Each structure stands twice: as C-alpha cells, then as structure tokens.
XYZ file of C-alpha atoms in Angstrom:
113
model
C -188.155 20.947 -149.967
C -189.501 21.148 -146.418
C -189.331 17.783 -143.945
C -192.073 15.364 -143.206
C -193.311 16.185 -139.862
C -192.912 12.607 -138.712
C -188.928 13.105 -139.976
C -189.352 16.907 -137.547
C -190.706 14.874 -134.539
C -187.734 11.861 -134.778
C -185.089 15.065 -134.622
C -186.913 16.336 -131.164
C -187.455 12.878 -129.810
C -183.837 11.659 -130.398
C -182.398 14.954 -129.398
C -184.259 15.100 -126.344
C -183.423 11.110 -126.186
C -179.422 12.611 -126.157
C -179.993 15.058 -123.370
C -181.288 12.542 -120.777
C -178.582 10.311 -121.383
C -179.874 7.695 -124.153
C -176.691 5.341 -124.929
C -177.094 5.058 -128.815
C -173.974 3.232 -128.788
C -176.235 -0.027 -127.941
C -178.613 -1.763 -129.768
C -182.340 -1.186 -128.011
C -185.794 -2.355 -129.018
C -187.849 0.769 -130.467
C -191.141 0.477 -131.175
C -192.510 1.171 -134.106
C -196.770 1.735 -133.871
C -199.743 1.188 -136.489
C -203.641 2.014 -136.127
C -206.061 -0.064 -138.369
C -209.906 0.321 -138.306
C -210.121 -3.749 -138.324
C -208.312 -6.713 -136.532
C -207.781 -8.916 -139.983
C -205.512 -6.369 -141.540
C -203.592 -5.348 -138.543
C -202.891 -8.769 -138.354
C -202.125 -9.531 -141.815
C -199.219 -6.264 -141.617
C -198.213 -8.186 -138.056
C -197.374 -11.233 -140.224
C -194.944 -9.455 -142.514
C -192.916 -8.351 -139.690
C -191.650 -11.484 -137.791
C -188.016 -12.284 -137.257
C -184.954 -12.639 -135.362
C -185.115 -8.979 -134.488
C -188.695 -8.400 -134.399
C -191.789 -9.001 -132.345
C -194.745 -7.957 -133.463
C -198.539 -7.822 -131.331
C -201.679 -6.837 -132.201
C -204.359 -5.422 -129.347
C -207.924 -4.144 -129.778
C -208.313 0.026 -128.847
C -211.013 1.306 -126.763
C -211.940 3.419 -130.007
C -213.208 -0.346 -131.435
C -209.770 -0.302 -133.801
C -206.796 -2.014 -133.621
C -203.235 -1.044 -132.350
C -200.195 -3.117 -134.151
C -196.881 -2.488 -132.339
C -193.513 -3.845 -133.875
C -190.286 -3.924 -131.716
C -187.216 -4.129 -133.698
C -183.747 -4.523 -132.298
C -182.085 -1.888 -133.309
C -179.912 1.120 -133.001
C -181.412 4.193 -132.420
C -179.958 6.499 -135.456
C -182.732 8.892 -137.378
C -181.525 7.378 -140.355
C -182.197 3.499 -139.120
C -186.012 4.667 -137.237
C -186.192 6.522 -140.503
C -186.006 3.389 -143.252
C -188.034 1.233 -141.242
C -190.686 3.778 -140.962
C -190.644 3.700 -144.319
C -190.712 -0.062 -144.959
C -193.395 -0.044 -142.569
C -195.546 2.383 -143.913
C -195.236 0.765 -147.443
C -197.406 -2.350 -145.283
C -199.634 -0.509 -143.531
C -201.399 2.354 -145.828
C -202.080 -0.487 -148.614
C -203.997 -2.221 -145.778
C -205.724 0.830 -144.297
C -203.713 1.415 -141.758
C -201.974 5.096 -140.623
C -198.799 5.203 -139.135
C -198.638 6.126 -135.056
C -194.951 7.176 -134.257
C -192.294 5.165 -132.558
C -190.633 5.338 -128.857
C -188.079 3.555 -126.957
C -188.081 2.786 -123.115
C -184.850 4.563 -121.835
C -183.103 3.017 -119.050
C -182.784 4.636 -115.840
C -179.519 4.674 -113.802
C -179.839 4.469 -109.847
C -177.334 6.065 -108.242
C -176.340 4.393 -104.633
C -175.563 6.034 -101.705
C-alpha cells in the first residue's frame, strides 16, 4: 500500500529538520495549518482545539478564506505530527476545511567569536 503524500512530505521535512541540527530531544511548538472558505467554521474547528498545550488563531487570507493555525507543544516525532494530523483532519474536512501542512521554527545557534 503506497504512503499518503502528506505522510512522504513529514519524512523530507523531519529529515531535513535532522540535518540542520533540529534537537527532537525537546518539546517545541509545531504548527499544525487549516484553510476554510468561511470565518464561522474555521472558528468553530479553532474552538475544539484549546488547551494547556495548544493555541489556536484564526486570520482572514488575501484569497477572501480563512487560515486556522494550531500550535501544539509537542515533540517532533513523525509518529506524534502524524496522529494529530489525523485528529485534526477528522475536525476540519466535516467543516469544509482542507488540511495545509505543518512546520516548526528551528532555533538558530550563534556562534561567538
């Protein structure tokens, strides 16, 4: 049975992640990002996803649809981006909403002279 292509693209990002030095031994907030065609329902998935761990906004698009980002605390394993791209997903289609990948802001090290 072949691989989703979102479950391809999480192997690439996270092994490219590894390469430049990612430190999946912490916990990081990783995004997690929805598309809807109307603010009511990106804002009606928002409100399932509040919590300790999670922050979840909702912004209009240039496009005249709506962006719904969710930051989770988490760590960064394909399995754990994985589930929670599920449990998202099972929110967002029903609403008429698509999926819109995921991403984590990697820290950069200075090195002083």
């Amino acid at each position: 049975m072949e691989k989703p292509l979102s479950e391809d693209i999480s192997v690439n990002v996270l092994r490219r992640m590894k390469e430049g030095g990612f430190d999946f031994a912490r916990i990081h907030p990783i995004d997690f990002f929805a598309i809807f065609p109307d603010e009511q329902n990106a804002r009606k998935a928002a409100r399932q996803f509040r919590g300790e761990s999670l922050r979840a906004q909702v912004e209009a698009r240039d496009d005249g649809g709506w962006n719904l980002q969710i930051s989770k605390v988490m760590f960064a394993t394909h399995a754990a981006i994985g589930d929670f791209e599920h449990d998202l997903e099972e929110v967002v289609v029903p609403l008429g909403g698509i999926l819109d990948g995921w991403g984590v802001t990697q820290e950069v090290t200075t090195l002083r002279p």
